[in-house]
Short mmCIF file of C-alpha atoms and ligand atoms in Angstrom, two decimals:
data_model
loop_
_atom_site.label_atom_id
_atom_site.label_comp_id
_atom_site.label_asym_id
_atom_site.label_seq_id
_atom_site.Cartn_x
_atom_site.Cartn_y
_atom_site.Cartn_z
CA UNK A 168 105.06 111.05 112.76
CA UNK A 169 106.74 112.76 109.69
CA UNK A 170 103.77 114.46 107.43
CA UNK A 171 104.80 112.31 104.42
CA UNK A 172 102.85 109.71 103.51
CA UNK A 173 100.43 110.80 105.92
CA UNK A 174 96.68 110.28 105.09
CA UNK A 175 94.50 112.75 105.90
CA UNK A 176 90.62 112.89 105.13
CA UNK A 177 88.25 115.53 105.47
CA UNK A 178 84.57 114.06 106.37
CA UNK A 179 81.44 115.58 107.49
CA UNK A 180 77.87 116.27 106.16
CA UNK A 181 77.02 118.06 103.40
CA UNK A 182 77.81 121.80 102.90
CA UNK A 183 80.58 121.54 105.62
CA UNK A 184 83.13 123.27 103.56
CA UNK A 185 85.44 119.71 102.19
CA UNK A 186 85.64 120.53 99.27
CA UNK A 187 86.56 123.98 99.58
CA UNK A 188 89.06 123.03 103.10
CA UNK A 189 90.55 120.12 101.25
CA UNK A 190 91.56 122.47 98.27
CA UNK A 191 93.03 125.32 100.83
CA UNK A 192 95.40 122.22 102.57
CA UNK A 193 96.20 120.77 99.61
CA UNK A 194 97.98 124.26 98.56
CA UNK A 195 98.97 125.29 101.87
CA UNK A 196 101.21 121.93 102.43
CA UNK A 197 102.31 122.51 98.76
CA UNK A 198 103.36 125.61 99.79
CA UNK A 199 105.53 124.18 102.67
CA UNK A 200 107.21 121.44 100.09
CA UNK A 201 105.34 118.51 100.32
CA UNK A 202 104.27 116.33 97.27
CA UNK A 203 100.14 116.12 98.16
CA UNK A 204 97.65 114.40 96.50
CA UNK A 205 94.54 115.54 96.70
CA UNK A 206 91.45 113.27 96.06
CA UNK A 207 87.31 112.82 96.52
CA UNK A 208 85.09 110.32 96.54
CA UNK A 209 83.29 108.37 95.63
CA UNK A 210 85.53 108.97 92.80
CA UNK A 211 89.06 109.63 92.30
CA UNK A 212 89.86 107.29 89.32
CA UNK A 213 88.29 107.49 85.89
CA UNK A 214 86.31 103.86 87.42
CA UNK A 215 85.17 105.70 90.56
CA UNK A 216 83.74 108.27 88.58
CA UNK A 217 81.43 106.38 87.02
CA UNK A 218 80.26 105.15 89.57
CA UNK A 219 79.96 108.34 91.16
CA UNK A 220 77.63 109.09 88.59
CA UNK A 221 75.03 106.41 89.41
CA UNK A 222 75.51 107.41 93.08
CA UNK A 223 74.32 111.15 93.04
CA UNK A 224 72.69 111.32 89.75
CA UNK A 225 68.95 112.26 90.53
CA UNK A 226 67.73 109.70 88.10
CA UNK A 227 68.40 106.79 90.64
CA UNK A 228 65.88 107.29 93.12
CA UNK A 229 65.50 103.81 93.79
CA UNK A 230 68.57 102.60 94.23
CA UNK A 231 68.51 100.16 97.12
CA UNK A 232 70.59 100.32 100.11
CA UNK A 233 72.37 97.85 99.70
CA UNK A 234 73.42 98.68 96.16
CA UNK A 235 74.41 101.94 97.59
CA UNK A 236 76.85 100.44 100.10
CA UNK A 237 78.58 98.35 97.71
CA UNK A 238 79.06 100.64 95.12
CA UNK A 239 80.47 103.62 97.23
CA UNK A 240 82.56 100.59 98.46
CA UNK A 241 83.64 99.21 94.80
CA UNK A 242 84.71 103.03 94.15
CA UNK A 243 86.86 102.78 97.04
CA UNK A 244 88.51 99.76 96.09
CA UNK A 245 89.73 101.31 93.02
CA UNK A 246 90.81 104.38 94.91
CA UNK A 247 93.41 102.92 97.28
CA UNK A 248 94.17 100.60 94.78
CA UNK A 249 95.15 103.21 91.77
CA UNK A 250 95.42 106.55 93.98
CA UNK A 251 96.00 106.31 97.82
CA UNK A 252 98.33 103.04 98.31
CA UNK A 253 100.24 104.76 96.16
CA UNK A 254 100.84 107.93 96.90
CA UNK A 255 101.11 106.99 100.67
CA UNK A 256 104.41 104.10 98.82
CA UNK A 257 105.88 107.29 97.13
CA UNK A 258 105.47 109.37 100.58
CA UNK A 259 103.05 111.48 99.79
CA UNK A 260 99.95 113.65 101.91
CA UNK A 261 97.16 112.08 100.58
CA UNK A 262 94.13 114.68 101.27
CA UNK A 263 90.56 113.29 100.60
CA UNK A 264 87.68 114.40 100.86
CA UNK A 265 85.50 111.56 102.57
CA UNK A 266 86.16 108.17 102.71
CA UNK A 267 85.47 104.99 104.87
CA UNK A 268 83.68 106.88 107.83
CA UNK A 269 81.29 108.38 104.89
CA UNK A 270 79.87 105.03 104.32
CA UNK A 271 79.43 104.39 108.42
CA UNK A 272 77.82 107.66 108.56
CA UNK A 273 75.48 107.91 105.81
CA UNK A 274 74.68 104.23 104.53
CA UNK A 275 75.48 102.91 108.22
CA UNK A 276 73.98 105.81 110.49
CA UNK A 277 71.70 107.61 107.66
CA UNK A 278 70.24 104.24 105.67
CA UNK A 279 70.46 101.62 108.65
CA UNK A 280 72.35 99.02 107.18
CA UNK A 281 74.12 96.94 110.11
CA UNK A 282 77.47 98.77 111.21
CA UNK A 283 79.38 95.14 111.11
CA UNK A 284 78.54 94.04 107.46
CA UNK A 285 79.52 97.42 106.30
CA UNK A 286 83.37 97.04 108.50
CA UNK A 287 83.59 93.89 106.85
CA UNK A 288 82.86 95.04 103.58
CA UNK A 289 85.74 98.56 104.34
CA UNK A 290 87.92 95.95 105.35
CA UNK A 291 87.57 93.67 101.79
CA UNK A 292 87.13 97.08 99.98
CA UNK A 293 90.29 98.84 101.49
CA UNK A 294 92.81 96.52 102.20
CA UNK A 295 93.61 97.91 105.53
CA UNK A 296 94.67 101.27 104.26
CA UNK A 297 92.89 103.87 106.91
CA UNK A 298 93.37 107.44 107.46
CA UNK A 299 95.75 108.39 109.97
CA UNK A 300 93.96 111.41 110.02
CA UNK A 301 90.52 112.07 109.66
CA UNK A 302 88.79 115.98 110.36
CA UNK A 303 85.00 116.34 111.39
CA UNK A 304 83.69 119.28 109.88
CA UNK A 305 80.86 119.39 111.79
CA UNK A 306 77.92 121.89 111.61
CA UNK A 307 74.14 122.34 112.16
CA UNK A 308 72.64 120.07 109.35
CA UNK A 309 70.39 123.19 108.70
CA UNK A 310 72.79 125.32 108.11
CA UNK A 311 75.02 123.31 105.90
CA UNK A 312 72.01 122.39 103.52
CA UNK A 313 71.25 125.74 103.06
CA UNK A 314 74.61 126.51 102.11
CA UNK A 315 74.32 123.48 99.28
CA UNK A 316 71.01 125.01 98.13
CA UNK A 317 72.59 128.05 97.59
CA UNK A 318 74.09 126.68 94.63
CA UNK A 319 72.20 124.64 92.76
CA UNK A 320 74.07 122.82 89.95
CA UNK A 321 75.94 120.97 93.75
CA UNK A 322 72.25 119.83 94.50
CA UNK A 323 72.45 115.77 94.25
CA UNK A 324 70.55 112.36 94.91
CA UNK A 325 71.79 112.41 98.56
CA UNK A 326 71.64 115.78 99.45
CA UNK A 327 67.38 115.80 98.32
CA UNK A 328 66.89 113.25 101.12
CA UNK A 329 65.16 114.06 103.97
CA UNK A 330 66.34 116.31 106.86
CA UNK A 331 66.15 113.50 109.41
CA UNK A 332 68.61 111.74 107.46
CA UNK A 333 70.82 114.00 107.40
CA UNK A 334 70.34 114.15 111.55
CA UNK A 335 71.38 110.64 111.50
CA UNK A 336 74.53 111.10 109.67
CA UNK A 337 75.69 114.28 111.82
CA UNK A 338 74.87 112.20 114.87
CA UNK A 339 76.79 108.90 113.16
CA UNK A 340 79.92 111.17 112.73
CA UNK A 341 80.23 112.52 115.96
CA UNK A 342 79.66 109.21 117.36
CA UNK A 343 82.14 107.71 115.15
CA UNK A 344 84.50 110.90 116.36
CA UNK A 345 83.97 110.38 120.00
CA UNK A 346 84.69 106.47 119.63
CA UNK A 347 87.89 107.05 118.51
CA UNK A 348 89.59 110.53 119.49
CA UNK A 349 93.59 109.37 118.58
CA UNK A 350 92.07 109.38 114.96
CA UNK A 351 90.00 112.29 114.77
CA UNK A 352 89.21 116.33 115.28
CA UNK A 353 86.04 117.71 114.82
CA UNK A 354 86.13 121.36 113.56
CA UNK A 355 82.77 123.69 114.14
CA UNK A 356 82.62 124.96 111.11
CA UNK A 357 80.15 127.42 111.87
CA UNK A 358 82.50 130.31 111.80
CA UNK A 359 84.27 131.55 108.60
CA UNK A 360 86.35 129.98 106.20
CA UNK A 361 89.36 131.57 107.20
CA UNK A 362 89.20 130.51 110.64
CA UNK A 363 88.27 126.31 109.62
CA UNK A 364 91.20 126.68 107.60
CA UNK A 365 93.42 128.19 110.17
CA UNK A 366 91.95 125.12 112.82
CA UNK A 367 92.86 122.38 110.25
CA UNK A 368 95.97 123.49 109.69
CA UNK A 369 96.80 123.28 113.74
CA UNK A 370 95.11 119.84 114.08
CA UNK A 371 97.36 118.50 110.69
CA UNK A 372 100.47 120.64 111.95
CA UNK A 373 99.75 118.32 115.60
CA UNK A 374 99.15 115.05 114.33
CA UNK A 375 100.73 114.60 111.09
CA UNK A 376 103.93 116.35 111.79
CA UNK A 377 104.49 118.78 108.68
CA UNK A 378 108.20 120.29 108.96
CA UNK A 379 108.92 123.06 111.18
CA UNK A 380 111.03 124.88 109.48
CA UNK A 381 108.63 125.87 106.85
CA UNK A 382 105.87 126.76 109.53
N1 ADP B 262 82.88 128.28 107.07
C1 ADP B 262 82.05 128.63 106.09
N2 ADP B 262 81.25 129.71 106.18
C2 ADP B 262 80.41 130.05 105.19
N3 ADP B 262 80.28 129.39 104.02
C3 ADP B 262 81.05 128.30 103.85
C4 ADP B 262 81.96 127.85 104.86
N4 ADP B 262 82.58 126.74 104.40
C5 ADP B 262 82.08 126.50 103.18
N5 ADP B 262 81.17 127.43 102.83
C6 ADP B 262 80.40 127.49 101.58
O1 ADP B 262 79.42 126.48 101.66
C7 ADP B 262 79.26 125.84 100.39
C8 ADP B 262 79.53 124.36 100.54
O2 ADP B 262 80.93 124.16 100.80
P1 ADP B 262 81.64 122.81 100.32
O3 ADP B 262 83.12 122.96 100.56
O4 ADP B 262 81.20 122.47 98.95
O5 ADP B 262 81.00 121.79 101.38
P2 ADP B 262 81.01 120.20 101.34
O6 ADP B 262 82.07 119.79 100.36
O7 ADP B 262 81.36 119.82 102.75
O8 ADP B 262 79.64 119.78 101.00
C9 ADP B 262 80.22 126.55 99.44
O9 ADP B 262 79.49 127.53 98.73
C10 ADP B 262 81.24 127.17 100.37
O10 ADP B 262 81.83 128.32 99.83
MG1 MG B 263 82.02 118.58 98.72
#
């Protein structure tokens, strides 16, 4: 497939390094000439934001389940509406960090809520728009923690739960990887920056096409 327009979305648990290998793509296809978006959520739009607040702010300890779901999923509704559809209409790289498989993994896998209501819901919340891409940075739930604790303004509502978890969202994303291989790559992201960022450029060079010439 050509790269543009391609939608690509980093996932993984926390302290995986998405933030920090969704910034280093974004520049790096810049650098070859493509337009690129680059987005989070929840969040992305002034709306999403918001809500991203009430999602991660420590003062919402009780926020139920279900609540969680659908908010993460109202976020996202917004985003593809205002952001991703489009930049993907414009041809565009879209490159966001988490997104659909986030809410399998931590409110399906991590919180228990029933895989099917929350596909129905991703279907109502995102229109049918799905990643043609998505990268697993995958690492020892340990080990990413502790690199989140080592800074700790990043420190939020989800990240204080307990290690178990956190288990059950590493497990849910691997699961979710190994369902569906065509869609995904899972990175070990146990080794250094430089070298995630050299395997992610590979896997998007592979499956999203980006032009040769500029290789
Ligand atoms: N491969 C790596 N090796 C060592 N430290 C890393 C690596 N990737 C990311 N980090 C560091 O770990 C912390 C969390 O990275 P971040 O990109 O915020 O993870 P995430 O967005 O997946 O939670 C940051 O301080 C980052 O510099
Ligand atoms: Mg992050």
């Amino acid at each position: 497939m050509s790269a543009d327009g391609c939608f690509i979305v980093l996932e993984g648990p926390e302290g995986a390094g998405k933030s920090v290998q969704a910034t280093r793509l974004a520049e790096w296809l810049r650098t070859l000439g493509h337009n690129v978006i680059q987005t989070r959520e929840p969040g992305g739009t002034p709306t999403g934001d918001a809500i991203r607040g009430i999602l991660l702010q420590s003062d919402h300890l009780h926020l139920a389940s279900e609540t969680e779901a659908l908010l993460m999923s109202a976020a996202r509704a917004q985003h593809v509406r205002q952001v991703i559809a489009p930049a993907i209409e414009v041809g565009a790289i879209v490159v966001c960090d988490r997104y659909v498989d986030s809410t399998y993994a931590y409110q399906g896998g991590g919180l228990g809520l029933p895989m099917d209501r929350l596909r129905e819901i991703q279907a109502f919340a995102t229109g049918g728009v799905l990643p043609d891409l998505r990268i697993l940075l995958d690492l020892p739930v340990e080990v990413g923690l502790a690199r989140r604790h080592g800074d700790v303004d990043q420190i939020n509502r989800i990240d204080r739960a307990p290690i178990e978890f956190h288990e059950r969202v590493r497990t849910a994303f691997l699961g979710l990887a190994e369902a569906d291989p065509a869609s995904w790559i899972v990175i070990d992201t146990t080794v250094s920056i430089d070298e995630v960022t050299a395997a992610i450029r590979a896997a998007v060079s592979d499956r999203c096409g980006v032009r040769e010439a500029s290789l």
